[in-house]
Amino acid sequence: MEAAVKLSNLDLNLLVSLDVLLEERSVTRAAARLGLSQPALSAALARLRRHFDDPLLIRSGNTSELSPLAQTLRLRTSHALNEVERVFASEAVFDPATSRRTFTVQASDYAMAVIGPRVTQVLADRAPGVKMRFESHSNPLTDNPADWLRGVDGMILPRGFVFNLPSIDLFTDEWVCVADQDNDAVGDALTMADVAEMPWVLTYHGPTRFLSAVRQLEQLGIEPRVQVVVESFLVLPFYIVGSRRLGLVQRHLAEALASTGRLRVLACPWDVVPVVETLWWHPLHTRSPDHAWLRSVLTETTRHLDRRA
């Protein structure tokens, strides 16, 4: 009851102003984006500063910087707005043909590349008013998945990082190595000596976000000689072509990347555990008709990708 009273005293339009102010870091730009006058948005910023007892935007020369609290709020405001939008877009009976719903799913660029085109084609055919929004993963997402999943419709992430939340397996892929087509240090097949000695470019190489194939190598006593870390599977080839580096990608993506003729796809010389791409969601969404429809579309459109099929 106390929380409800506090909310009733708040103007939730301030949440929209806060989100744009923290993104633009400028009253002028934020006002133009929102279609408001500068005095009106300055007044909103003043109210927000009083509410949080914090400057939020700190002048630094000709620009403004976010205060430590504002940096924290930056992550939360867009998340909260997504959740508010989903609340008011809820429908007792979901009709994809007439719905104006926006679905937000967080995923790696690999998942976006192999899943997105077919999903969006189905939406265009069956639900022309529905919008699909793919967002990149963030570190807090995997650290506190239940909290983050309240504000989105789901995330696509391999098994092994999230537990005790509703999920469905979409498809299974396999890890392969890639090298420059002209890399003469690589023979017809990679050896474990190559894996141990050659330089690597890896994605998501950190304590909480890592590739399962690399973790297996480490368990075998081999620490890859990592020269570059990039948080993008699609960008990875730019760090391999013209170099002696090796990389790890999923076979579906590797075959598409190799079609340019600049990369070679090579089997991993160790017994690699497959990648099981999985849709995870918050339990609150399980019984929602719109979410059930989304899950059915994702399951249908990824079936052909399953390497076990």
mmCIF file of C-alpha atoms in Angstrom:
data_model
loop_
_atom_site.group_PDB
_atom_site.id
_atom_site.type_symbol
_atom_site.label_atom_id
_atom_site.label_comp_id
_atom_site.label_asym_id
_atom_site.label_seq_id
_atom_site.Cartn_x
_atom_site.Cartn_y
_atom_site.Cartn_z
ATOM 1 C CA MET A 1 0.000 0.000 0.000
ATOM 2 C CA GLU A 2 2.848 2.384 0.863
ATOM 3 C CA ALA A 3 4.491 1.710 -2.506
ATOM 4 C CA ALA A 4 1.183 2.353 -4.292
ATOM 5 C CA VAL A 5 0.762 5.699 -2.488
ATOM 6 C CA LYS A 6 4.299 6.741 -3.500
ATOM 7 C CA LEU A 7 3.631 5.845 -7.134
ATOM 8 C CA SER A 8 0.347 7.750 -7.156
ATOM 9 C CA ASN A 9 2.281 10.893 -6.229
ATOM 10 C CA LEU A 10 4.662 10.502 -9.174
ATOM 11 C CA ASP A 11 4.172 11.763 -12.692
ATOM 12 C CA LEU A 12 5.181 8.757 -14.793
ATOM 13 C CA ASN A 13 5.794 11.108 -17.731
ATOM 14 C CA LEU A 14 8.974 11.978 -15.848
ATOM 15 C CA LEU A 15 10.225 8.478 -16.611
ATOM 16 C CA VAL A 16 10.135 9.246 -20.339
ATOM 17 C CA SER A 17 11.917 12.567 -19.767
ATOM 18 C CA LEU A 18 14.520 10.877 -17.592
ATOM 19 C CA ASP A 19 15.219 8.189 -20.176
ATOM 20 C CA VAL A 20 15.786 10.695 -23.000
ATOM 21 C CA LEU A 21 17.770 13.116 -20.824
ATOM 22 C CA LEU A 22 20.151 10.364 -19.733
ATOM 23 C CA GLU A 23 20.564 9.174 -23.304
ATOM 24 C CA GLU A 24 21.093 12.614 -24.872
ATOM 25 C CA ARG A 25 22.905 14.206 -21.889
ATOM 26 C CA SER A 26 21.528 17.517 -23.112
ATOM 27 C CA VAL A 27 18.332 19.405 -22.268
ATOM 28 C CA THR A 28 18.323 20.979 -25.750
ATOM 29 C CA ARG A 29 18.611 17.704 -27.662
ATOM 30 C CA ALA A 30 16.236 15.879 -25.322
ATOM 31 C CA ALA A 31 13.601 18.617 -25.650
ATOM 32 C CA ALA A 32 13.832 18.500 -29.447
ATOM 33 C CA ARG A 33 13.456 14.722 -29.431
ATOM 34 C CA LEU A 34 10.415 14.836 -27.152
ATOM 35 C CA GLY A 35 8.810 17.775 -28.959
ATOM 36 C CA LEU A 36 8.906 19.907 -25.801
ATOM 37 C CA SER A 37 10.200 23.401 -25.104
ATOM 38 C CA GLN A 38 13.526 23.741 -23.299
ATOM 39 C CA PRO A 39 11.909 25.460 -20.277
ATOM 40 C CA ALA A 40 9.421 22.571 -19.946
ATOM 41 C CA LEU A 41 12.174 19.956 -19.992
ATOM 42 C CA SER A 42 14.377 22.034 -17.682
ATOM 43 C CA ALA A 43 11.477 22.046 -15.222
ATOM 44 C CA ALA A 44 11.193 18.248 -15.553
ATOM 45 C CA LEU A 45 14.925 17.886 -14.892
ATOM 46 C CA ALA A 46 14.574 20.084 -11.801
ATOM 47 C CA ARG A 47 11.775 17.836 -10.488
ATOM 48 C CA LEU A 48 13.868 14.743 -11.151
ATOM 49 C CA ARG A 49 16.845 16.262 -9.330
ATOM 50 C CA ARG A 50 14.650 17.018 -6.316
ATOM 51 C CA HIS A 51 13.192 13.520 -6.356
ATOM 52 C CA PHE A 52 16.561 11.759 -6.481
ATOM 53 C CA ASP A 53 18.417 14.441 -4.492
ATOM 54 C CA ASP A 54 21.106 14.185 -7.160
ATOM 55 C CA PRO A 55 22.295 16.438 -10.023
ATOM 56 C CA LEU A 56 21.975 13.579 -12.572
ATOM 57 C CA LEU A 57 23.619 15.673 -15.338
ATOM 58 C CA ILE A 58 26.904 17.357 -14.367
ATOM 59 C CA ARG A 59 28.286 20.129 -16.554
ATOM 60 C CA SER A 60 31.781 19.429 -17.896
ATOM 61 C CA GLY A 61 32.989 22.092 -20.313
ATOM 62 C CA ASN A 62 30.587 22.203 -23.258
ATOM 63 C CA THR A 63 29.046 18.839 -22.447
ATOM 64 C CA SER A 64 27.322 17.117 -19.537
ATOM 65 C CA GLU A 65 28.368 13.919 -17.813
ATOM 66 C CA LEU A 66 26.138 11.461 -15.951
ATOM 67 C CA SER A 67 26.453 11.351 -12.191
ATOM 68 C CA PRO A 68 27.185 7.905 -10.671
ATOM 69 C CA LEU A 69 23.489 7.545 -9.802
ATOM 70 C CA ALA A 70 22.481 8.587 -13.329
ATOM 71 C CA GLN A 71 24.775 5.925 -14.787
ATOM 72 C CA THR A 72 22.889 3.336 -12.751
ATOM 73 C CA LEU A 73 19.518 4.801 -13.726
ATOM 74 C CA ARG A 74 20.504 4.791 -17.425
ATOM 75 C CA LEU A 75 20.322 0.996 -17.448
ATOM 76 C CA ARG A 76 17.078 0.904 -15.496
ATOM 77 C CA THR A 77 14.948 3.547 -17.194
ATOM 78 C CA SER A 78 14.779 1.992 -20.667
ATOM 79 C CA HIS A 79 14.178 -1.363 -18.988
ATOM 80 C CA ALA A 80 11.307 0.129 -16.946
ATOM 81 C CA LEU A 81 9.788 1.799 -20.020
ATOM 82 C CA ASN A 82 9.810 -1.509 -21.881
ATOM 83 C CA GLU A 83 7.899 -3.074 -19.007
ATOM 84 C CA VAL A 84 5.379 -0.230 -18.815
ATOM 85 C CA GLU A 85 4.784 -0.471 -22.564
ATOM 86 C CA ARG A 86 4.210 -4.215 -22.287
ATOM 87 C CA VAL A 87 1.735 -3.734 -19.412
ATOM 88 C CA PHE A 88 -0.440 -1.307 -21.408
ATOM 89 C CA ALA A 89 -0.129 -3.378 -24.588
ATOM 90 C CA SER A 90 -1.484 -6.490 -22.864
ATOM 91 C CA GLU A 91 -4.586 -8.037 -24.437
ATOM 92 C CA ALA A 92 -7.042 -10.545 -22.990
ATOM 93 C CA VAL A 93 -7.185 -12.251 -26.379
ATOM 94 C CA PHE A 94 -4.162 -11.929 -28.648
ATOM 95 C CA ASP A 95 -4.879 -11.629 -32.364
ATOM 96 C CA PRO A 96 -1.553 -11.393 -34.233
ATOM 97 C CA ALA A 97 -3.308 -10.187 -37.396
ATOM 98 C CA THR A 98 -4.528 -6.991 -35.682
ATOM 99 C CA SER A 99 -2.090 -6.554 -32.788
ATOM 100 C CA ARG A 100 0.279 -3.573 -32.567
ATOM 101 C CA ARG A 101 2.461 -5.340 -29.995
ATOM 102 C CA THR A 102 6.243 -4.878 -29.808
ATOM 103 C CA PHE A 103 8.222 -7.941 -28.709
ATOM 104 C CA THR A 104 11.679 -7.327 -27.243
ATOM 105 C CA VAL A 105 14.186 -10.185 -27.197
ATOM 106 C CA GLN A 106 17.825 -9.917 -26.153
ATOM 107 C CA ALA A 107 20.322 -12.016 -28.100
ATOM 108 C CA SER A 108 23.846 -12.177 -29.486
ATOM 109 C CA ASP A 109 24.442 -10.911 -33.006
ATOM 110 C CA TYR A 110 24.876 -14.562 -34.049
ATOM 111 C CA ALA A 111 21.332 -15.384 -32.922
ATOM 112 C CA MET A 112 19.992 -12.212 -34.530
ATOM 113 C CA ALA A 113 21.685 -13.130 -37.832
ATOM 114 C CA VAL A 114 20.481 -16.735 -38.067
ATOM 115 C CA ILE A 115 17.048 -16.374 -36.426
ATOM 116 C CA GLY A 116 15.914 -12.838 -37.178
ATOM 117 C CA PRO A 117 15.295 -12.898 -40.946
ATOM 118 C CA ARG A 118 12.875 -15.826 -40.880
ATOM 119 C CA VAL A 119 11.086 -14.603 -37.739
ATOM 120 C CA THR A 120 10.522 -11.167 -39.235
ATOM 121 C CA GLN A 121 9.224 -12.719 -42.455
ATOM 122 C CA VAL A 122 6.622 -14.678 -40.467
ATOM 123 C CA LEU A 123 5.635 -11.475 -38.669
ATOM 124 C CA ALA A 124 5.268 -9.644 -41.978
ATOM 125 C CA ASP A 125 2.987 -12.403 -43.299
ATOM 126 C CA ARG A 126 0.885 -13.116 -40.223
ATOM 127 C CA ALA A 127 1.190 -10.093 -37.948
ATOM 128 C CA PRO A 128 1.897 -6.964 -40.030
ATOM 129 C CA GLY A 129 1.312 -4.632 -37.094
ATOM 130 C CA VAL A 130 3.631 -6.496 -34.719
ATOM 131 C CA LYS A 131 7.197 -5.236 -34.296
ATOM 132 C CA MET A 132 10.181 -7.383 -33.299
ATOM 133 C CA ARG A 133 12.967 -5.641 -31.407
ATOM 134 C CA PHE A 134 16.279 -7.486 -30.999
ATOM 135 C CA GLU A 135 18.656 -6.041 -28.411
ATOM 136 C CA SER A 136 22.233 -7.014 -27.579
ATOM 137 C CA HIS A 137 22.934 -8.891 -24.384
ATOM 138 C CA SER A 138 24.381 -7.002 -21.450
ATOM 139 C CA ASN A 139 26.506 -8.161 -18.523
ATOM 140 C CA PRO A 140 23.771 -7.514 -15.910
ATOM 141 C CA LEU A 141 21.435 -9.701 -17.964
ATOM 142 C CA THR A 142 23.432 -12.850 -17.304
ATOM 143 C CA ASP A 143 24.332 -11.769 -13.769
ATOM 144 C CA ASN A 144 20.692 -11.175 -12.712
ATOM 145 C CA PRO A 145 18.544 -12.775 -15.419
ATOM 146 C CA ALA A 146 15.277 -12.905 -13.468
ATOM 147 C CA ASP A 147 15.381 -9.156 -12.789
ATOM 148 C CA TRP A 148 16.194 -8.238 -16.379
ATOM 149 C CA LEU A 149 13.642 -10.596 -17.873
ATOM 150 C CA ARG A 150 10.823 -8.705 -16.171
ATOM 151 C CA GLY A 151 11.213 -5.893 -18.686
ATOM 152 C CA VAL A 152 11.716 -7.873 -21.909
ATOM 153 C CA ASP A 153 9.940 -10.759 -23.557
ATOM 154 C CA GLY A 154 12.917 -13.061 -23.429
ATOM 155 C CA MET A 155 16.538 -13.679 -24.189
ATOM 156 C CA ILE A 156 18.199 -16.186 -26.478
ATOM 157 C CA LEU A 157 21.244 -17.610 -24.773
ATOM 158 C CA PRO A 158 22.943 -21.033 -24.803
ATOM 159 C CA ARG A 159 22.311 -23.395 -21.927
ATOM 160 C CA GLY A 160 24.841 -23.217 -19.109
ATOM 161 C CA PHE A 161 24.465 -19.559 -18.100
ATOM 162 C CA VAL A 162 20.894 -19.324 -16.763
ATOM 163 C CA PHE A 163 19.078 -21.699 -14.434
ATOM 164 C CA ASN A 164 15.676 -22.080 -12.761
ATOM 165 C CA LEU A 165 13.744 -19.991 -15.290
ATOM 166 C CA PRO A 166 11.218 -21.103 -17.942
ATOM 167 C CA SER A 167 12.837 -21.951 -21.263
ATOM 168 C CA ILE A 168 12.520 -23.830 -24.532
ATOM 169 C CA ASP A 169 15.364 -25.158 -26.660
ATOM 170 C CA LEU A 170 15.250 -23.623 -30.143
ATOM 171 C CA PHE A 171 18.037 -25.424 -31.990
ATOM 172 C CA THR A 172 21.452 -27.005 -31.612
ATOM 173 C CA ASP A 173 24.569 -25.833 -33.435
ATOM 174 C CA GLU A 174 28.249 -26.755 -33.190
ATOM 175 C CA TRP A 175 31.457 -24.827 -32.655
ATOM 176 C CA VAL A 176 33.990 -24.715 -35.484
ATOM 177 C CA CYS A 177 37.300 -22.930 -35.937
ATOM 178 C CA VAL A 178 37.898 -20.355 -38.643
ATOM 179 C CA ALA A 179 41.157 -19.134 -40.152
ATOM 180 C CA ASP A 180 42.222 -16.884 -42.988
ATOM 181 C CA GLN A 181 42.077 -18.688 -46.326
ATOM 182 C CA ASP A 182 45.739 -17.788 -46.940
ATOM 183 C CA ASN A 183 47.024 -18.715 -43.473
ATOM 184 C CA ASP A 184 49.824 -21.134 -44.458
ATOM 185 C CA ALA A 185 50.452 -22.057 -40.825
ATOM 186 C CA VAL A 186 47.259 -24.127 -40.907
ATOM 187 C CA GLY A 187 47.298 -27.474 -42.698
ATOM 188 C CA ASP A 188 44.356 -29.469 -43.965
ATOM 189 C CA ALA A 189 43.178 -29.910 -40.378
ATOM 190 C CA LEU A 190 43.897 -28.218 -37.074
ATOM 191 C CA THR A 191 45.922 -30.051 -34.457
ATOM 192 C CA MET A 192 45.944 -29.537 -30.704
ATOM 193 C CA ALA A 193 49.464 -28.124 -31.131
ATOM 194 C CA ASP A 194 48.019 -25.473 -33.483
ATOM 195 C CA VAL A 195 45.327 -24.666 -30.933
ATOM 196 C CA ALA A 196 47.906 -24.199 -28.170
ATOM 197 C CA GLU A 197 50.486 -22.252 -30.177
ATOM 198 C CA MET A 198 48.586 -20.017 -32.604
ATOM 199 C CA PRO A 199 47.091 -16.627 -31.665
ATOM 200 C CA TRP A 200 43.321 -16.330 -31.195
ATOM 201 C CA VAL A 201 40.585 -13.744 -31.450
ATOM 202 C CA LEU A 202 37.685 -14.663 -29.172
ATOM 203 C CA THR A 203 34.259 -13.316 -28.311
ATOM 204 C CA TYR A 204 32.890 -12.834 -24.787
ATOM 205 C CA HIS A 205 36.114 -13.928 -23.098
ATOM 206 C CA GLY A 206 35.555 -13.080 -19.436
ATOM 207 C CA PRO A 207 34.700 -14.526 -16.009
ATOM 208 C CA THR A 208 30.907 -14.551 -16.453
ATOM 209 C CA ARG A 209 30.588 -14.548 -20.244
ATOM 210 C CA PHE A 210 32.631 -17.102 -22.140
ATOM 211 C CA LEU A 211 32.486 -19.658 -24.925
ATOM 212 C CA SER A 212 31.796 -23.191 -23.741
ATOM 213 C CA ALA A 213 34.335 -24.517 -26.266
ATOM 214 C CA VAL A 214 37.072 -22.357 -24.717
ATOM 215 C CA ARG A 215 36.114 -23.485 -21.217
ATOM 216 C CA GLN A 216 36.556 -27.085 -22.401
ATOM 217 C CA LEU A 217 40.015 -26.270 -23.735
ATOM 218 C CA GLU A 218 40.985 -24.809 -20.379
ATOM 219 C CA GLN A 219 39.758 -27.961 -18.655
ATOM 220 C CA LEU A 220 42.077 -29.906 -20.981
ATOM 221 C CA GLY A 221 44.976 -27.803 -19.713
ATOM 222 C CA ILE A 222 45.253 -25.560 -22.803
ATOM 223 C CA GLU A 223 45.062 -21.802 -22.314
ATOM 224 C CA PRO A 224 44.468 -20.171 -25.728
ATOM 225 C CA ARG A 225 46.916 -17.395 -26.650
ATOM 226 C CA VAL A 226 44.298 -14.670 -26.934
ATOM 227 C CA GLN A 227 45.418 -11.544 -28.813
ATOM 228 C CA VAL A 228 42.021 -9.904 -29.358
ATOM 229 C CA VAL A 229 38.623 -10.007 -27.647
ATOM 230 C CA VAL A 230 35.570 -8.625 -29.501
ATOM 231 C CA GLU A 231 31.993 -8.816 -28.269
ATOM 232 C CA SER A 232 30.588 -9.638 -31.688
ATOM 233 C CA PHE A 233 30.588 -12.807 -33.764
ATOM 234 C CA LEU A 234 29.904 -10.845 -36.943
ATOM 235 C CA VAL A 235 32.908 -8.559 -36.424
ATOM 236 C CA LEU A 236 35.289 -11.429 -35.642
ATOM 237 C CA PRO A 237 36.267 -12.157 -39.308
ATOM 238 C CA PHE A 238 37.769 -8.659 -39.661
ATOM 239 C CA TYR A 239 40.349 -9.672 -37.033
ATOM 240 C CA ILE A 240 41.154 -12.967 -38.751
ATOM 241 C CA VAL A 241 41.439 -12.093 -42.437
ATOM 242 C CA GLY A 242 45.013 -11.074 -43.217
ATOM 243 C CA SER A 243 46.329 -12.511 -39.947
ATOM 244 C CA ARG A 244 47.502 -15.823 -38.506
ATOM 245 C CA ARG A 245 44.785 -15.811 -35.836
ATOM 246 C CA LEU A 246 42.193 -18.501 -35.237
ATOM 247 C CA GLY A 247 38.612 -17.891 -34.134
ATOM 248 C CA LEU A 248 35.629 -19.845 -32.846
ATOM 249 C CA VAL A 249 32.130 -19.416 -34.267
ATOM 250 C CA GLN A 250 28.973 -21.463 -34.650
ATOM 251 C CA ARG A 251 28.796 -23.536 -37.848
ATOM 252 C CA HIS A 252 25.659 -21.827 -39.199
ATOM 253 C CA LEU A 253 27.409 -18.480 -39.024
ATOM 254 C CA ALA A 254 30.789 -19.863 -40.127
ATOM 255 C CA GLU A 255 29.318 -21.189 -43.366
ATOM 256 C CA ALA A 256 27.776 -17.817 -44.154
ATOM 257 C CA LEU A 257 31.011 -15.980 -43.348
ATOM 258 C CA ALA A 258 33.104 -18.420 -45.384
ATOM 259 C CA SER A 259 30.935 -17.832 -48.463
ATOM 260 C CA THR A 260 32.967 -14.661 -49.083
ATOM 261 C CA GLY A 261 35.981 -16.871 -49.882
ATOM 262 C CA ARG A 262 38.212 -15.221 -47.278
ATOM 263 C CA LEU A 263 37.815 -17.742 -44.439
ATOM 264 C CA ARG A 264 38.389 -21.468 -43.993
ATOM 265 C CA VAL A 265 36.111 -23.471 -41.721
ATOM 266 C CA LEU A 266 37.937 -26.170 -39.739
ATOM 267 C CA ALA A 267 36.726 -28.819 -37.324
ATOM 268 C CA CYS A 268 37.805 -28.356 -33.721
ATOM 269 C CA PRO A 269 40.452 -30.965 -32.831
ATOM 270 C CA TRP A 270 38.868 -31.543 -29.420
ATOM 271 C CA ASP A 271 35.496 -33.042 -28.532
ATOM 272 C CA VAL A 272 33.367 -29.908 -28.372
ATOM 273 C CA VAL A 273 30.018 -29.827 -26.583
ATOM 274 C CA PRO A 274 27.250 -28.562 -28.923
ATOM 275 C CA VAL A 275 25.642 -25.143 -28.533
ATOM 276 C CA VAL A 276 21.989 -25.369 -27.466
ATOM 277 C CA GLU A 277 20.411 -22.010 -28.293
ATOM 278 C CA THR A 278 17.565 -21.487 -25.836
ATOM 279 C CA LEU A 279 14.799 -18.947 -25.298
ATOM 280 C CA TRP A 280 14.487 -17.893 -21.637
ATOM 281 C CA TRP A 281 11.697 -15.789 -20.134
ATOM 282 C CA HIS A 282 10.324 -14.596 -16.809
ATOM 283 C CA PRO A 283 7.616 -16.805 -15.231
ATOM 284 C CA LEU A 284 5.210 -13.834 -15.404
ATOM 285 C CA HIS A 285 5.026 -14.295 -19.187
ATOM 286 C CA THR A 286 4.306 -18.010 -19.262
ATOM 287 C CA ARG A 287 0.499 -17.772 -19.411
ATOM 288 C CA SER A 288 0.293 -14.645 -21.590
ATOM 289 C CA PRO A 289 -1.408 -15.424 -24.938
ATOM 290 C CA ASP A 290 0.872 -13.012 -26.800
ATOM 291 C CA HIS A 291 3.999 -14.554 -25.312
ATOM 292 C CA ALA A 292 2.787 -18.065 -26.084
ATOM 293 C CA TRP A 293 2.352 -16.964 -29.710
ATOM 294 C CA LEU A 294 5.891 -15.539 -29.781
ATOM 295 C CA ARG A 295 7.295 -18.810 -28.436
ATOM 296 C CA SER A 296 5.429 -20.781 -31.086
ATOM 297 C CA VAL A 297 6.835 -18.552 -33.853
ATOM 298 C CA LEU A 298 10.395 -18.850 -32.558
ATOM 299 C CA THR A 299 10.074 -22.624 -32.265
ATOM 300 C CA GLU A 300 8.614 -22.957 -35.762
ATOM 301 C CA THR A 301 11.145 -20.702 -37.463
ATOM 302 C CA THR A 302 14.248 -22.240 -35.864
ATOM 303 C CA ARG A 303 13.390 -25.914 -36.354
ATOM 304 C CA HIS A 304 15.283 -26.058 -39.659
ATOM 305 C CA LEU A 305 18.450 -24.805 -37.952
ATOM 306 C CA ASP A 306 18.784 -27.790 -35.624
ATOM 307 C CA ARG A 307 21.956 -29.728 -36.411
ATOM 308 C CA ARG A 308 20.381 -32.817 -34.819
ATOM 309 C CA ALA A 309 17.470 -32.803 -37.318
#
